[in-house]
Amino acid sequence: MTSYLDASLPTRSEHLWRYTPWSRVHPTKVDELPAVGELVIESDDVEIKAISKKGIEHGQDIARIFLDNVIGNTHVLTPENKINHVHVKAGGHAVAAHIHIESKQPSSVVFHLTGEAEWVGLWLTGSIHPNSQLSVGLINELSSESVLVRTDNWRIERDGEFELATLSLGGQRIKSDIRTILSGSNSTHNQFIAVHGHGTRHDDHHIEIHHKQPHTNSKLTVNAACDDRSHSVGTGALTIDDDAQHTDAGQIFRNLLLSESARAEAIPELEVMANEVAAAHGAASAPIDAMQMHYLMSRGLSKEEATSMLVEGFLVDSFVEVRSDSVREAMQTRLTVHLECQLIG
Amino acid sequence: MTQDAQEAVGDYRYGFHDPESSTIRFDKGLSEQVVRDISELKNEPEWMTEIRVKAYNHFVEREMPTWGNCDSLEGINFENITYFLRSSDKTEKDWDDVPEDIKRTFDRLGIPDAEQKWLGGVTAQYESEAVYHSIREDLEEQGVIFLDMDTGLKEYPELVKKYFGTVIPHSDNKFSALNTAVWSGGSFIYVPKGIHVEMPVQAYFRINAKNMGQFERTLIIADEGSSLHYVEGCTAPTYSTDSLHSAVVELIAMEGAKIRYSTVQNWSANVYNLVTKRGVAHKNATVEWVDGNIGSKLTMKYPSVLLKGEGAHAEIISVAYAGTGQHQDAGAKVHHLAPNTTSNILSKSISKGGGRSSYRGMLQVTPKANGCRSKVVCDALMLDEESRSDTYPTMEIGNSTADLEHEASVSKVSGDQLFYLMSRGHSEEEAMGLIVNGFFEPFTRELPMEYAVELNRLLELEMEGSIG
């Protein structure tokens, strides 16, 4: 295991840390390795085994090295039911956990992340075995003061299907680094992210999707609605290896800016080394369509209600292609409740 | 040409070179003294010498850039480059006075043909300084200044001093610092208020001496309500050791002015082409970059526009062709700094024979820039399994009223299109060539005719042997 204290710290010139420097999401000072407690992980639907953490591949990424140093156990889930709800509760000063999913048969897992902890570290890993299908949803409803560092590493084997939906609503400062490798031929990955920026929320999602084998497919949709003085960052790195012929991959980043002080960054990167591929990405940023507002307000809705409805439509749209009904419904329900509280009060 | 040289040249069409005929050539390597000597030799004013020295010190201290394919820059040995070389004692005014061997080079490049009545004038940079300069009389009568940069500094020092380095300061990046320290040649153009230069003005640049750095400096000012189309073309002989081309181009479009800067570059496959190009567009002004990159070992070029005045507009069209061993790291940057500014970026690239083409872009909207609109489109075509295509766009949006779009796609040549053309009697190679030319057509239609023809010919040449 690489010692965090010996690791070199990233500079802002590094793409990954350009908009959210590591020093801003470290729980204390960057040259310290503080004591970190454990997140509480509970579920009525699936057995969670806590085992002593084995070495996890972290590359040279500082966030993963840090988490590897402060986390003691791995919580292993082997879902067998169609739908499994897992509650991840964050209390105290700084807490973290490593959760690993072994997917051997079609199943869905929805994580509900809540709590008041000042700093939360969450490392999700998973293996989608050949011919298996896994759908994962993560709903972040941390308190408005929390800092979240999330790192994901997913691997999809031959003929495996994996979809990952993220609803990011809570926390003050969020840095998510989600990496997926399509390591088996004919594997598929769909990822959906909805971000609601409010207050001074800073939400940074970095998504890497790596196609290593032929006949692999991926799709990424990121919708961010930014209000008040919030700041959303979306960076995508889509890599198609030279062996990954007949790949079909796409990424789309959409930003809806709701206030003058809101900011958004979109950086959808594409590296293609195979020629028999269809690869595309897009990014768009715009204010709320005045015509749509006019239409809704002319039918008696207040400005706040009309805005809420349009924001909800924009963010709900992120999840319309989620194939797992239970994951999609969980996401959409929490989003609706959140927006009613936030925008209408 | 020796056998070794011939081998190095290969089948590169413009890969010829004339024996060097330089009269003044500095030793390789760079020091403050070299910088002062260049300035003294050119008899420059004291303020320019000081700018050069300041830039040199910044160059020494500054780290390599982090934007772009920075790992490849490690191959540059700054101590193995000649920073100044004068190939002719004085700037010639008449084509007949140009030395024969130099003229022969230009003949092969087609410069005399290019200097036809529909072109505004020619400044041909041969090695480090202009050897030939002409300008049509009607332009002179209109008060248009079109000089090589060295002459511009001598004849219009106040004008140069006012604008030099205002768009790209020496501290911008390591290579702009290097250029500011050792610049030589380039064009200086001033278009007075309300003057529209109807014909494109043109300059050719070449690298001729082995390991010869080319550090031209171009400054174009279009005063209020004026317009200009400037065309720059490059071809270079092939050598077996690496050459460095590091130019700086500054464009200033005052209120209501329009500048279009068109480039077709065809550097040989051993040249590092590291260019800083930036324009400023004031109120209701337009800056357009039309940029074609073929050849070079590594090109890092991101034409930029600062939209400083309300209603300003930027248009950037670029194409890149990356062949074997080449990396075209090109793109565009637009900074929307004022309200109601608009921009369009179209990038097209082709990778073949293991070549790598990258689009690297930046689109920024600052908080005060209300009502901005921008559209970015990147298309990439991959011609074989070994090649690579990347897209690295960045969008930084600090204003909620901005309306921005970016889209990119990577694909191969359509089998249907090939089949259609081949069923009408074209060979596969011809069909491929037609498709590639069609792919670049949005770019070539923006070029003056002779450039479009030359580009199509170059592409045909590059496409040779691409099948089978």
PDB file of N, CA and C in Angstrom, chain A residues 13 18-19 242 245 252 255 257-288, chain B residues 66-67 356 360 362 367 370 378 382-412:
ATOM      1  N   SER A  13      -2.618  22.092 -12.271  1.00  0.00           N
ATOM      2  CA  SER A  13      -2.467  21.903 -13.714  1.00  0.00           C
ATOM      3  C   SER A  13      -2.927  20.509 -14.131  1.00  0.00           C
ATOM      4  N   ARG A  18      -8.198  20.370 -11.480  1.00  0.00           N
ATOM      5  CA  ARG A  18      -8.148  21.766 -11.923  1.00  0.00           C
ATOM      6  C   ARG A  18      -9.209  22.645 -11.243  1.00  0.00           C
ATOM      7  N   TYR A  19     -10.420  22.138 -11.153  1.00  0.00           N
ATOM      8  CA  TYR A  19     -11.511  22.969 -10.643  1.00  0.00           C
ATOM      9  C   TYR A  19     -11.802  22.725  -9.161  1.00  0.00           C
ATOM     10  N   ASP A 242      -7.371   0.598 -29.163  1.00  0.00           N
ATOM     11  CA  ASP A 242      -7.294   0.157 -30.560  1.00  0.00           C
ATOM     12  C   ASP A 242      -7.915  -1.228 -30.775  1.00  0.00           C
ATOM     13  N   GLN A 245     -12.727  -2.344 -31.435  1.00  0.00           N
ATOM     14  CA  GLN A 245     -13.449  -2.039 -32.667  1.00  0.00           C
ATOM     15  C   GLN A 245     -14.949  -2.287 -32.463  1.00  0.00           C
ATOM     16  N   ILE A 252     -23.083  13.141 -23.154  1.00  0.00           N
ATOM     17  CA  ILE A 252     -23.738  14.446 -23.289  1.00  0.00           C
ATOM     18  C   ILE A 252     -23.743  15.140 -21.919  1.00  0.00           C
ATOM     19  N   ASN A 255     -26.022  21.831 -19.068  1.00  0.00           N
ATOM     20  CA  ASN A 255     -26.065  22.708 -17.894  1.00  0.00           C
ATOM     21  C   ASN A 255     -27.214  23.695 -18.037  1.00  0.00           C
ATOM     22  N   LEU A 257     -28.453  27.045 -16.260  1.00  0.00           N
ATOM     23  CA  LEU A 257     -28.030  28.044 -15.284  1.00  0.00           C
ATOM     24  C   LEU A 257     -29.232  28.885 -14.871  1.00  0.00           C
ATOM     25  N   LEU A 258     -29.494  28.897 -13.551  1.00  0.00           N
ATOM     26  CA  LEU A 258     -30.727  29.518 -13.058  1.00  0.00           C
ATOM     27  C   LEU A 258     -30.507  30.868 -12.395  1.00  0.00           C
ATOM     28  N   SER A 259     -29.278  31.228 -12.125  1.00  0.00           N
ATOM     29  CA  SER A 259     -29.037  32.538 -11.509  1.00  0.00           C
ATOM     30  C   SER A 259     -27.782  33.159 -12.088  1.00  0.00           C
ATOM     31  N   GLU A 260     -27.666  34.461 -11.879  1.00  0.00           N
ATOM     32  CA  GLU A 260     -26.535  35.190 -12.456  1.00  0.00           C
ATOM     33  C   GLU A 260     -25.198  34.744 -11.868  1.00  0.00           C
ATOM     34  N   SER A 261     -25.232  34.282 -10.633  1.00  0.00           N
ATOM     35  CA  SER A 261     -23.972  33.944  -9.965  1.00  0.00           C
ATOM     36  C   SER A 261     -23.604  32.472 -10.100  1.00  0.00           C
ATOM     37  N   ALA A 262     -24.452  31.681 -10.708  1.00  0.00           N
ATOM     38  CA  ALA A 262     -24.141  30.255 -10.855  1.00  0.00           C
ATOM     39  C   ALA A 262     -23.089  30.065 -11.943  1.00  0.00           C
ATOM     40  N   ARG A 263     -22.297  29.013 -11.790  1.00  0.00           N
ATOM     41  CA  ARG A 263     -21.254  28.735 -12.787  1.00  0.00           C
ATOM     42  C   ARG A 263     -21.285  27.262 -13.155  1.00  0.00           C
ATOM     43  N   ALA A 264     -20.851  26.974 -14.364  1.00  0.00           N
ATOM     44  CA  ALA A 264     -20.800  25.566 -14.783  1.00  0.00           C
ATOM     45  C   ALA A 264     -19.633  25.344 -15.718  1.00  0.00           C
ATOM     46  N   GLU A 265     -18.988  24.206 -15.575  1.00  0.00           N
ATOM     47  CA  GLU A 265     -17.910  23.824 -16.469  1.00  0.00           C
ATOM     48  C   GLU A 265     -18.229  22.462 -17.073  1.00  0.00           C
ATOM     49  N   ALA A 266     -17.991  22.310 -18.348  1.00  0.00           N
ATOM     50  CA  ALA A 266     -18.210  21.015 -18.994  1.00  0.00           C
ATOM     51  C   ALA A 266     -17.003  20.689 -19.858  1.00  0.00           C
ATOM     52  N   ILE A 267     -16.410  19.546 -19.620  1.00  0.00           N
ATOM     53  CA  ILE A 267     -15.231  19.158 -20.394  1.00  0.00           C
ATOM     54  C   ILE A 267     -15.365  17.689 -20.809  1.00  0.00           C
ATOM     55  N   PRO A 268     -16.067  17.440 -21.889  1.00  0.00           N
ATOM     56  CA  PRO A 268     -16.238  16.049 -22.319  1.00  0.00           C
ATOM     57  C   PRO A 268     -15.102  15.625 -23.257  1.00  0.00           C
ATOM     58  N   GLU A 269     -14.164  14.873 -22.752  1.00  0.00           N
ATOM     59  CA  GLU A 269     -12.994  14.503 -23.558  1.00  0.00           C
ATOM     60  C   GLU A 269     -13.194  13.147 -24.228  1.00  0.00           C
ATOM     61  N   LEU A 270     -12.522  13.012 -25.370  1.00  0.00           N
ATOM     62  CA  LEU A 270     -12.710  11.821 -26.198  1.00  0.00           C
ATOM     63  C   LEU A 270     -11.339  11.389 -26.716  1.00  0.00           C
ATOM     64  N   GLU A 271     -10.952  10.158 -26.458  1.00  0.00           N
ATOM     65  CA  GLU A 271      -9.700   9.638 -27.026  1.00  0.00           C
ATOM     66  C   GLU A 271     -10.035   8.351 -27.766  1.00  0.00           C
ATOM     67  N   VAL A 272      -9.859   8.371 -29.071  1.00  0.00           N
ATOM     68  CA  VAL A 272     -10.296   7.237 -29.891  1.00  0.00           C
ATOM     69  C   VAL A 272      -9.105   6.667 -30.641  1.00  0.00           C
ATOM     70  N   MET A 273      -8.827   5.393 -30.434  1.00  0.00           N
ATOM     71  CA  MET A 273      -7.696   4.755 -31.103  1.00  0.00           C
ATOM     72  C   MET A 273      -8.120   3.631 -32.037  1.00  0.00           C
ATOM     73  N   ALA A 274      -9.428   3.454 -32.212  1.00  0.00           N
ATOM     74  CA  ALA A 274      -9.937   2.444 -33.150  1.00  0.00           C
ATOM     75  C   ALA A 274     -10.763   3.156 -34.210  1.00  0.00           C
ATOM     76  N   ASN A 275     -10.802   2.592 -35.399  1.00  0.00           N
ATOM     77  CA  ASN A 275     -11.492   3.332 -36.465  1.00  0.00           C
ATOM     78  C   ASN A 275     -12.904   2.842 -36.750  1.00  0.00           C
ATOM     79  N   GLU A 276     -13.198   1.585 -36.418  1.00  0.00           N
ATOM     80  CA  GLU A 276     -14.555   1.072 -36.678  1.00  0.00           C
ATOM     81  C   GLU A 276     -15.439   1.389 -35.489  1.00  0.00           C
ATOM     82  N   VAL A 277     -15.633   2.670 -35.211  1.00  0.00           N
ATOM     83  CA  VAL A 277     -16.386   3.034 -34.018  1.00  0.00           C
ATOM     84  C   VAL A 277     -17.372   4.154 -34.334  1.00  0.00           C
ATOM     85  N   ALA A 278     -18.337   4.290 -33.470  1.00  0.00           N
ATOM     86  CA  ALA A 278     -19.192   5.476 -33.497  1.00  0.00           C
ATOM     87  C   ALA A 278     -18.996   6.138 -32.141  1.00  0.00           C
ATOM     88  N   ALA A 279     -18.347   7.267 -32.131  1.00  0.00           N
ATOM     89  CA  ALA A 279     -18.076   7.953 -30.864  1.00  0.00           C
ATOM     90  C   ALA A 279     -18.498   9.408 -31.019  1.00  0.00           C
ATOM     91  N   ALA A 280     -19.223   9.886 -30.050  1.00  0.00           N
ATOM     92  CA  ALA A 280     -19.686  11.275 -30.139  1.00  0.00           C
ATOM     93  C   ALA A 280     -19.844  11.838 -28.743  1.00  0.00           C
ATOM     94  N   HIS A 281     -19.698  13.122 -28.642  1.00  0.00           N
ATOM     95  CA  HIS A 281     -20.046  13.769 -27.384  1.00  0.00           C
ATOM     96  C   HIS A 281     -20.615  15.147 -27.663  1.00  0.00           C
ATOM     97  N   GLY A 282     -21.319  15.651 -26.691  1.00  0.00           N
ATOM     98  CA  GLY A 282     -21.906  16.968 -26.847  1.00  0.00           C
ATOM     99  C   GLY A 282     -21.979  17.655 -25.505  1.00  0.00           C
ATOM    100  N   ALA A 283     -22.031  18.973 -25.528  1.00  0.00           N
ATOM    101  CA  ALA A 283     -22.194  19.749 -24.309  1.00  0.00           C
ATOM    102  C   ALA A 283     -23.027  20.965 -24.647  1.00  0.00           C
ATOM    103  N   ALA A 284     -23.888  21.327 -23.753  1.00  0.00           N
ATOM    104  CA  ALA A 284     -24.717  22.502 -24.003  1.00  0.00           C
ATOM    105  C   ALA A 284     -24.975  23.212 -22.690  1.00  0.00           C
ATOM    106  N   SER A 285     -25.101  24.517 -22.778  1.00  0.00           N
ATOM    107  CA  SER A 285     -25.385  25.304 -21.594  1.00  0.00           C
ATOM    108  C   SER A 285     -26.344  26.418 -21.976  1.00  0.00           C
ATOM    109  N   ALA A 286     -27.371  26.592 -21.218  1.00  0.00           N
ATOM    110  CA  ALA A 286     -28.338  27.625 -21.571  1.00  0.00           C
ATOM    111  C   ALA A 286     -29.157  28.003 -20.347  1.00  0.00           C
ATOM    112  N   PRO A 287     -29.777  29.199 -20.385  1.00  0.00           N
ATOM    113  CA  PRO A 287     -30.712  29.559 -19.311  1.00  0.00           C
ATOM    114  C   PRO A 287     -32.055  28.876 -19.560  1.00  0.00           C
ATOM    115  N   ILE A 288     -33.000  29.069 -18.623  1.00  0.00           N
ATOM    116  CA  ILE A 288     -34.350  28.523 -18.828  1.00  0.00           C
ATOM    117  C   ILE A 288     -34.969  29.193 -20.048  1.00  0.00           C
TER     118      ILE A 288
ATOM    119  N   THR B  66       1.416  23.527 -19.819  1.00  0.00           N
ATOM    120  CA  THR B  66       0.696  22.322 -19.406  1.00  0.00           C
ATOM    121  C   THR B  66      -0.528  22.096 -20.281  1.00  0.00           C
ATOM    122  N   TRP B  67      -0.818  23.013 -21.152  1.00  0.00           N
ATOM    123  CA  TRP B  67      -1.981  22.897 -22.051  1.00  0.00           C
ATOM    124  C   TRP B  67      -1.484  22.296 -23.358  1.00  0.00           C
ATOM    125  N   ARG B 356      -1.970  11.141 -35.180  1.00  0.00           N
ATOM    126  CA  ARG B 356      -2.882  11.491 -34.087  1.00  0.00           C
ATOM    127  C   ARG B 356      -3.337  12.931 -34.260  1.00  0.00           C
ATOM    128  N   ARG B 360      -8.365  20.627 -29.142  1.00  0.00           N
ATOM    129  CA  ARG B 360      -8.286  21.085 -27.752  1.00  0.00           C
ATOM    130  C   ARG B 360      -8.851  22.510 -27.711  1.00  0.00           C
ATOM    131  N   MET B 362     -11.169  25.838 -25.788  1.00  0.00           N
ATOM    132  CA  MET B 362     -11.613  26.533 -24.578  1.00  0.00           C
ATOM    133  C   MET B 362     -12.690  27.540 -24.961  1.00  0.00           C
ATOM    134  N   PRO B 367     -18.688  36.420 -16.112  1.00  0.00           N
ATOM    135  CA  PRO B 367     -19.975  36.778 -15.491  1.00  0.00           C
ATOM    136  C   PRO B 367     -20.652  37.994 -16.112  1.00  0.00           C
ATOM    137  N   ASN B 370     -23.390  39.035 -20.747  1.00  0.00           N
ATOM    138  CA  ASN B 370     -24.778  38.583 -20.924  1.00  0.00           C
ATOM    139  C   ASN B 370     -25.080  38.297 -22.392  1.00  0.00           C
ATOM    140  N   CYS B 378     -16.966  19.616 -33.832  1.00  0.00           N
ATOM    141  CA  CYS B 378     -15.713  18.918 -34.156  1.00  0.00           C
ATOM    142  C   CYS B 378     -16.042  17.611 -34.862  1.00  0.00           C
ATOM    143  N   MET B 382     -11.251   8.844 -39.227  1.00  0.00           N
ATOM    144  CA  MET B 382     -10.105   7.950 -39.027  1.00  0.00           C
ATOM    145  C   MET B 382     -10.011   7.053 -40.257  1.00  0.00           C
ATOM    146  N   LEU B 383      -8.817   7.019 -40.851  1.00  0.00           N
ATOM    147  CA  LEU B 383      -8.688   6.279 -42.097  1.00  0.00           C
ATOM    148  C   LEU B 383      -8.129   4.869 -41.915  1.00  0.00           C
ATOM    149  N   ASP B 384      -7.612   4.551 -40.757  1.00  0.00           N
ATOM    150  CA  ASP B 384      -7.113   3.190 -40.545  1.00  0.00           C
ATOM    151  C   ASP B 384      -7.093   2.844 -39.066  1.00  0.00           C
ATOM    152  N   GLU B 385      -6.713   1.600 -38.801  1.00  0.00           N
ATOM    153  CA  GLU B 385      -6.783   1.092 -37.427  1.00  0.00           C
ATOM    154  C   GLU B 385      -5.715   1.668 -36.519  1.00  0.00           C
ATOM    155  N   GLU B 386      -4.591   2.124 -37.099  1.00  0.00           N
ATOM    156  CA  GLU B 386      -3.465   2.566 -36.270  1.00  0.00           C
ATOM    157  C   GLU B 386      -3.625   3.997 -35.758  1.00  0.00           C
ATOM    158  N   SER B 387      -4.513   4.739 -36.373  1.00  0.00           N
ATOM    159  CA  SER B 387      -4.580   6.166 -36.085  1.00  0.00           C
ATOM    160  C   SER B 387      -5.368   6.457 -34.813  1.00  0.00           C
ATOM    161  N   ARG B 388      -5.346   7.734 -34.457  1.00  0.00           N
ATOM    162  CA  ARG B 388      -5.969   8.116 -33.193  1.00  0.00           C
ATOM    163  C   ARG B 388      -6.586   9.511 -33.309  1.00  0.00           C
ATOM    164  N   SER B 389      -7.698   9.701 -32.648  1.00  0.00           N
ATOM    165  CA  SER B 389      -8.343  11.011 -32.664  1.00  0.00           C
ATOM    166  C   SER B 389      -8.840  11.345 -31.262  1.00  0.00           C
ATOM    167  N   ASP B 390      -8.535  12.557 -30.808  1.00  0.00           N
ATOM    168  CA  ASP B 390      -8.938  12.968 -29.460  1.00  0.00           C
ATOM    169  C   ASP B 390      -9.691  14.291 -29.521  1.00  0.00           C
ATOM    170  N   THR B 391     -10.533  14.489 -28.545  1.00  0.00           N
ATOM    171  CA  THR B 391     -11.219  15.775 -28.414  1.00  0.00           C
ATOM    172  C   THR B 391     -11.166  16.191 -26.952  1.00  0.00           C
ATOM    173  N   TYR B 392     -10.637  17.377 -26.701  1.00  0.00           N
ATOM    174  CA  TYR B 392     -10.536  17.884 -25.327  1.00  0.00           C
ATOM    175  C   TYR B 392     -11.154  19.284 -25.251  1.00  0.00           C
ATOM    176  N   PRO B 393     -12.446  19.355 -25.251  1.00  0.00           N
ATOM    177  CA  PRO B 393     -13.056  20.692 -25.184  1.00  0.00           C
ATOM    178  C   PRO B 393     -13.267  21.128 -23.733  1.00  0.00           C
ATOM    179  N   THR B 394     -13.161  22.397 -23.471  1.00  0.00           N
ATOM    180  CA  THR B 394     -13.452  22.925 -22.141  1.00  0.00           C
ATOM    181  C   THR B 394     -14.467  24.052 -22.296  1.00  0.00           C
ATOM    182  N   MET B 395     -15.512  23.989 -21.486  1.00  0.00           N
ATOM    183  CA  MET B 395     -16.500  25.074 -21.476  1.00  0.00           C
ATOM    184  C   MET B 395     -16.587  25.612 -20.068  1.00  0.00           C
ATOM    185  N   GLU B 396     -16.283  26.889 -19.895  1.00  0.00           N
ATOM    186  CA  GLU B 396     -16.379  27.514 -18.574  1.00  0.00           C
ATOM    187  C   GLU B 396     -17.439  28.605 -18.664  1.00  0.00           C
ATOM    188  N   ILE B 397     -18.535  28.378 -17.969  1.00  0.00           N
ATOM    189  CA  ILE B 397     -19.665  29.285 -18.133  1.00  0.00           C
ATOM    190  C   ILE B 397     -19.936  30.016 -16.823  1.00  0.00           C
ATOM    191  N   GLY B 398     -19.745  31.313 -16.844  1.00  0.00           N
ATOM    192  CA  GLY B 398     -19.942  32.108 -15.638  1.00  0.00           C
ATOM    193  C   GLY B 398     -21.123  33.042 -15.754  1.00  0.00           C
ATOM    194  N   ASN B 399     -21.959  32.838 -16.768  1.00  0.00           N
ATOM    195  CA  ASN B 399     -23.114  33.713 -16.948  1.00  0.00           C
ATOM    196  C   ASN B 399     -24.323  32.880 -17.344  1.00  0.00           C
ATOM    197  N   SER B 400     -25.419  33.083 -16.621  1.00  0.00           N
ATOM    198  CA  SER B 400     -26.572  32.193 -16.813  1.00  0.00           C
ATOM    199  C   SER B 400     -27.305  32.439 -18.129  1.00  0.00           C
ATOM    200  N   THR B 401     -27.043  33.565 -18.786  1.00  0.00           N
ATOM    201  CA  THR B 401     -27.782  33.837 -20.024  1.00  0.00           C
ATOM    202  C   THR B 401     -27.058  33.294 -21.251  1.00  0.00           C
ATOM    203  N   ALA B 402     -25.922  32.684 -21.047  1.00  0.00           N
ATOM    204  CA  ALA B 402     -25.138  32.183 -22.183  1.00  0.00           C
ATOM    205  C   ALA B 402     -25.828  30.984 -22.820  1.00  0.00           C
ATOM    206  N   ASP B 403     -25.723  30.898 -24.126  1.00  0.00           N
ATOM    207  CA  ASP B 403     -26.314  29.784 -24.857  1.00  0.00           C
ATOM    208  C   ASP B 403     -25.199  29.119 -25.657  1.00  0.00           C
ATOM    209  N   LEU B 404     -24.707  28.009 -25.160  1.00  0.00           N
ATOM    210  CA  LEU B 404     -23.528  27.386 -25.770  1.00  0.00           C
ATOM    211  C   LEU B 404     -23.828  25.949 -26.180  1.00  0.00           C
ATOM    212  N   GLU B 405     -23.231  25.548 -27.280  1.00  0.00           N
ATOM    213  CA  GLU B 405     -23.377  24.159 -27.725  1.00  0.00           C
ATOM    214  C   GLU B 405     -22.016  23.625 -28.138  1.00  0.00           C
ATOM    215  N   HIS B 406     -21.798  22.384 -27.853  1.00  0.00           N
ATOM    216  CA  HIS B 406     -20.600  21.717 -28.363  1.00  0.00           C
ATOM    217  C   HIS B 406     -20.994  20.330 -28.836  1.00  0.00           C
ATOM    218  N   GLU B 407     -20.525  19.939 -29.986  1.00  0.00           N
ATOM    219  CA  GLU B 407     -20.769  18.563 -30.403  1.00  0.00           C
ATOM    220  C   GLU B 407     -19.547  18.045 -31.152  1.00  0.00           C
ATOM    221  N   ALA B 408     -19.282  16.774 -30.973  1.00  0.00           N
ATOM    222  CA  ALA B 408     -18.125  16.181 -31.629  1.00  0.00           C
ATOM    223  C   ALA B 408     -18.447  14.760 -32.022  1.00  0.00           C
ATOM    224  N   SER B 409     -17.859  14.318 -33.104  1.00  0.00           N
ATOM    225  CA  SER B 409     -18.061  12.926 -33.497  1.00  0.00           C
ATOM    226  C   SER B 409     -16.797  12.396 -34.163  1.00  0.00           C
ATOM    227  N   VAL B 410     -16.584  11.115 -34.008  1.00  0.00           N
ATOM    228  CA  VAL B 410     -15.447  10.442 -34.631  1.00  0.00           C
ATOM    229  C   VAL B 410     -15.998   9.295 -35.461  1.00  0.00           C
ATOM    230  N   SER B 411     -15.561   9.176 -36.691  1.00  0.00           N
ATOM    231  CA  SER B 411     -16.079   8.083 -37.510  1.00  0.00           C
ATOM    232  C   SER B 411     -15.052   7.683 -38.561  1.00  0.00           C
ATOM    233  N   LYS B 412     -15.343   6.639 -39.288  1.00  0.00           N
ATOM    234  CA  LYS B 412     -14.489   6.225 -40.406  1.00  0.00           C
ATOM    235  C   LYS B 412     -15.202   6.585 -41.711  1.00  0.00           C
TER     236      LYS B 412
END
